[in-house]
XYZ file of C-alpha atoms in Angstrom:
331
model
C 0.098 0.127 -0.175
C 1.201 3.452 -1.321
C 2.215 6.068 1.666
C 1.070 8.855 -0.846
C -2.182 11.226 -0.468
C -3.868 13.050 -2.621
C -2.911 16.610 -2.624
C -3.892 19.274 -4.801
C -1.675 22.677 -5.441
C -3.994 24.392 -3.061
C -3.251 22.316 0.089
C -6.464 20.047 -0.191
C -6.523 16.406 0.224
C -8.922 14.293 -1.252
C -10.524 11.871 1.014
C -13.980 11.503 -0.971
C -14.602 9.826 -4.320
C -18.121 10.113 -6.030
C -18.100 7.333 -8.151
C -20.675 6.715 -10.752
C -21.184 3.262 -12.196
C -23.767 4.183 -15.026
C -25.053 7.240 -17.230
C -28.629 5.661 -17.620
C -31.195 6.316 -15.377
C -35.372 5.570 -14.971
C -36.116 9.392 -14.646
C -35.491 12.202 -16.538
C -35.154 15.235 -14.488
C -35.399 18.048 -15.719
C -32.257 19.983 -14.227
C -30.464 16.385 -14.744
C -31.042 15.402 -18.300
C -32.587 15.556 -21.499
C -35.607 13.725 -22.509
C -33.991 12.311 -25.318
C -30.590 11.510 -23.557
C -28.053 9.640 -25.519
C -26.399 7.362 -23.281
C -23.131 5.952 -24.059
C -22.301 2.744 -25.690
C -21.997 -0.299 -22.721
C -18.505 -1.142 -23.945
C -17.516 2.570 -22.834
C -18.822 1.923 -19.571
C -16.118 0.927 -17.012
C -16.889 -2.527 -15.924
C -17.416 -3.594 -12.425
C -13.853 -4.833 -12.437
C -12.799 -1.583 -13.504
C -15.064 0.427 -10.935
C -13.514 -1.498 -8.231
C -9.968 -0.985 -9.438
C -10.533 3.068 -9.467
C -11.957 2.759 -5.759
C -9.310 0.568 -5.037
C -6.308 3.000 -6.188
C -8.498 5.591 -4.257
C -8.187 3.738 -1.235
C -4.519 3.182 -1.656
C -4.307 7.112 -1.454
C -5.936 7.871 1.277
C -9.873 7.996 0.290
C -11.690 7.174 3.099
C -15.565 8.123 1.994
C -16.919 6.649 -1.455
C -20.334 7.651 -2.798
C -21.942 5.497 -5.466
C -23.968 7.421 -7.601
C -25.080 7.617 -11.368
C -27.392 8.172 -13.542
C -29.482 5.783 -11.223
C -26.650 3.131 -9.947
C -29.342 0.655 -8.783
C -30.148 0.050 -12.734
C -26.606 -1.353 -13.338
C -26.703 -5.018 -13.289
C -24.551 -6.699 -10.766
C -23.899 -3.751 -8.907
C -24.227 -5.792 -5.413
C -20.960 -7.358 -6.036
C -18.833 -4.365 -6.481
C -20.576 -2.607 -3.072
C -19.930 -6.166 -1.409
C -16.352 -5.724 -1.942
C -16.126 -2.321 -1.198
C -17.870 -2.618 2.000
C -15.584 -4.826 3.055
C -12.881 -2.738 2.819
C -11.662 -1.681 6.108
C -9.958 1.602 5.454
C -13.604 3.340 4.403
C -14.935 4.899 6.901
C -18.083 5.559 5.224
C -19.670 3.942 1.659
C -22.665 5.678 0.775
C -25.280 5.850 -2.495
C -27.387 8.428 -3.915
C -30.231 7.040 -5.554
C -33.826 8.482 -6.800
C -35.480 5.755 -4.594
C -37.574 4.283 -7.263
C -35.621 0.387 -6.711
C -35.472 0.876 -2.959
C -38.907 -0.717 -2.612
C -37.402 -4.324 -3.781
C -33.499 -3.662 -2.749
C -33.300 -1.640 0.441
C -32.804 -4.657 2.396
C -30.283 -6.674 0.678
C -28.343 -3.031 -0.283
C -28.018 -2.579 3.485
C -26.717 -6.414 3.781
C -23.670 -5.299 1.297
C -22.147 -2.883 3.696
C -23.487 0.170 2.505
C -23.870 2.886 5.434
C -26.004 5.501 4.049
C -28.476 6.660 1.472
C -29.045 9.732 -0.214
C -32.643 9.912 -1.744
C -33.271 12.373 -4.404
C -37.127 14.276 -3.468
C -38.072 17.541 -5.181
C -42.094 17.595 -4.422
C -44.664 15.471 -2.326
C -47.078 16.549 -4.965
C -47.719 13.611 -7.674
C -48.048 15.916 -10.605
C -45.205 18.381 -9.838
C -43.182 15.313 -9.328
C -44.088 14.004 -12.401
C -43.074 17.250 -14.139
C -39.976 17.411 -12.400
C -39.073 13.544 -13.263
C -40.530 13.230 -16.194
C -41.811 9.854 -14.430
C -45.167 9.559 -12.413
C -43.651 7.506 -9.264
C -43.883 9.440 -6.396
C -45.869 6.540 -4.543
C -43.225 4.117 -5.999
C -40.162 6.722 -4.164
C -41.958 7.192 -0.960
C -42.282 3.396 -0.366
C -38.729 3.401 -1.238
C -38.150 5.938 2.035
C -40.336 3.580 4.156
C -38.464 0.329 2.636
C -34.773 2.164 3.317
C -35.995 3.268 6.713
C -36.911 -0.468 7.467
C -33.607 -1.735 6.069
C -31.903 0.246 9.166
C -29.488 2.356 6.914
C -27.217 4.438 9.865
C -28.178 7.499 8.159
C -30.604 8.706 5.095
C -30.836 12.057 4.143
C -33.266 13.548 1.487
C -31.996 16.238 -1.247
C -34.308 18.555 -2.794
C -33.348 21.048 -5.539
C -35.370 23.865 -5.155
C -36.603 26.025 -7.742
C -38.612 29.443 -7.428
C -41.926 29.125 -8.862
C -41.636 25.760 -9.374
C -41.597 23.622 -5.958
C -40.374 26.388 -2.972
C -43.434 26.497 -1.923
C -42.812 23.068 -0.733
C -40.323 23.571 1.270
C -42.194 23.652 4.889
C -43.704 20.549 3.922
C -40.342 18.754 2.667
C -38.867 19.730 6.172
C -42.216 18.670 8.142
C -41.481 15.033 6.234
C -38.122 14.388 7.376
C -38.654 15.556 10.905
C -41.796 13.064 10.968
C -39.961 10.226 9.686
C -36.948 10.988 11.712
C -34.492 11.863 8.127
C -32.305 14.515 7.346
C -32.563 16.731 4.013
C -30.689 18.981 2.181
C -31.687 21.877 -0.294
C -29.764 22.057 -3.170
C -29.482 25.299 -5.593
C -29.343 24.258 -8.797
C -26.293 24.183 -10.584
C -25.689 25.305 -14.340
C -24.872 22.042 -15.766
C -26.224 21.157 -19.130
C -28.607 22.649 -21.749
C -32.009 22.581 -20.348
C -35.566 23.661 -21.959
C -37.777 23.019 -19.045
C -37.293 26.499 -17.176
C -34.748 29.607 -16.825
C -32.202 28.742 -14.182
C -31.958 32.827 -14.040
C -35.381 33.049 -12.916
C -36.164 29.752 -10.889
C -32.907 30.124 -8.633
C -33.477 30.223 -4.884
C -30.849 31.042 -2.418
C -30.007 28.644 0.310
C -30.412 31.951 2.778
C -34.003 32.500 1.329
C -35.032 28.729 2.054
C -33.586 28.931 5.057
C -35.757 31.938 6.203
C -38.418 30.142 5.288
C -37.738 27.005 7.313
C -37.309 29.254 10.363
C -40.848 30.494 9.912
C -41.806 27.413 11.381
C -39.190 25.483 12.839
C -36.311 27.122 15.249
C -32.977 26.104 13.619
C -29.339 25.811 15.243
C -25.808 25.858 13.479
C -25.179 22.092 13.948
C -21.496 20.344 13.936
C -22.408 17.685 11.569
C -20.157 17.341 8.839
C -21.092 14.468 6.440
C -18.152 14.739 4.076
C -19.521 16.530 1.269
C -20.673 20.186 0.731
C -23.786 20.537 2.747
C -23.261 23.094 5.827
C -25.723 21.581 8.484
C -28.200 22.981 11.065
C -30.067 20.934 13.630
C -33.812 21.523 13.841
C -34.444 21.747 17.385
C -36.610 19.381 19.167
C -35.987 16.293 16.202
C -33.275 14.364 14.937
C -33.144 16.004 12.053
C -30.555 17.815 10.085
C -31.317 20.366 7.799
C -28.266 20.687 5.214
C -27.757 23.430 2.168
C -25.860 23.126 -0.927
C -24.841 26.586 -2.142
C -22.983 26.766 -4.973
C -23.936 29.882 -5.735
C -24.894 32.056 -2.585
C -22.379 30.471 -0.515
C -19.244 28.863 -2.388
C -17.531 26.268 -0.426
C -14.767 25.318 -2.651
C -12.081 26.358 -0.131
C -12.987 23.051 1.660
C -13.413 20.817 -1.135
C -12.249 17.334 -0.599
C -13.729 15.371 -3.498
C -13.450 14.375 -7.093
C -15.753 12.380 -9.407
C -15.270 9.461 -11.498
C -17.811 9.115 -14.230
C -18.795 5.850 -15.604
C -16.683 6.313 -18.715
C -13.687 6.664 -16.730
C -13.312 10.239 -16.918
C -11.988 11.586 -13.445
C -13.594 15.006 -12.890
C -11.674 17.179 -10.498
C -14.248 19.919 -10.263
C -17.983 19.909 -11.096
C -17.462 23.547 -12.511
C -15.162 22.629 -15.490
C -14.998 20.811 -18.552
C -11.644 19.002 -17.977
C -10.915 15.847 -17.268
C -8.466 12.572 -17.089
C -9.231 9.873 -19.382
C -8.844 6.658 -16.691
C -10.693 4.163 -18.693
C -8.124 4.614 -21.687
C -5.131 4.186 -19.285
C -6.645 1.112 -17.938
C -6.885 -0.841 -20.719
C -3.770 -0.013 -21.986
C -2.133 -1.079 -18.952
C -4.390 -3.655 -17.249
C -3.592 -4.935 -13.706
C -0.839 -1.270 -13.567
C -1.939 -0.292 -9.738
C 1.178 1.492 -9.336
C 0.393 3.601 -12.552
C -2.573 4.163 -12.321
C -1.848 5.667 -8.529
C 0.435 7.945 -9.915
C -2.227 9.101 -12.763
C -4.009 10.222 -9.919
C -1.488 12.146 -7.867
C -0.118 14.049 -11.014
C -4.092 15.010 -12.055
C -4.326 16.379 -8.760
C -1.929 19.178 -9.463
C -4.542 20.064 -12.461
C -7.581 20.444 -9.650
C -8.668 24.103 -10.296
C -9.131 26.529 -7.082
C -12.888 26.798 -7.626
C -15.655 27.163 -9.915
C -17.126 30.049 -10.878
C -21.140 29.132 -11.316
C -23.261 32.185 -12.674
C -27.279 31.931 -12.102
C -28.027 34.398 -15.267
C -24.714 32.954 -17.431
C -25.073 30.893 -20.668
C -24.610 27.056 -19.432
C -21.294 26.990 -18.425
C -20.640 23.018 -18.501
C -21.609 21.218 -21.128
C -22.293 17.770 -19.610
C -25.641 17.082 -17.494
C -25.186 15.954 -14.018
C -26.391 12.463 -14.836
C -23.045 12.233 -17.092
C -21.108 13.330 -14.400
C -22.293 11.577 -11.351
C -24.155 13.138 -8.717
């Protein structure tokens, strides 16, 4: 095992990997992908063995947290074998997943048995018609059943993720917090990021800042700053009198780049050093040219970190700043 670590030019140590296992999804969320997405051919997607090799290289360089993402990770065939291998790694302090929840009614118990510890479940609306407009799929009842199944399965932490858009679902903020409080769940509210070209809304008109969301929540609930740190960009507040922590992910209003500790690997094997920049390193070509050469892979990761930018520069009223959709990068 190498003693080297992943440190970027600004002294930030990378301890968190978001690993996408597929670009495919059974939803078509309007802020995440096009209705008519063109998915990568299967031969361009990393195999489960290659995904494990990537994770192994990062673990060998000091990564302690891995989040499995997509697309929707639970549509990837054979995924449980990868989760079991990662769940058995004692070096990992946290193995988590982000999901849309649609498959959890059928999979939650088996998922927990793999060693997966935490779940983030996307939920932007509690109204069926509005949920269908956001996701382009009428499956709210299935997602709610998935949340219940995840609670029953005994995950150590379950968090809801809600992208808040002014005039589209910002009137549901209090209802979403109430939903989380009643079930002992956490919830994070996310400012939409300008990734990929969309036609369903104008991002400059629908941006709802974290400060505005927090003010609305405080109309009904008392919030106090929390010391909880998830390893990601959320900044947390405790709902007084409950187990629920409310997080805010604020790429526009409160830049969080100074404490960035993460990178992403896409399902096609691209190492994305910053969500707000197009540049990426092609790990797949390297791995397929030199199969089994873990030392070469680790050195490539170390070298790539020297190119990690200091910060993103998202602007709500600008043209699309990153062409790839979120589903292509991994949530």
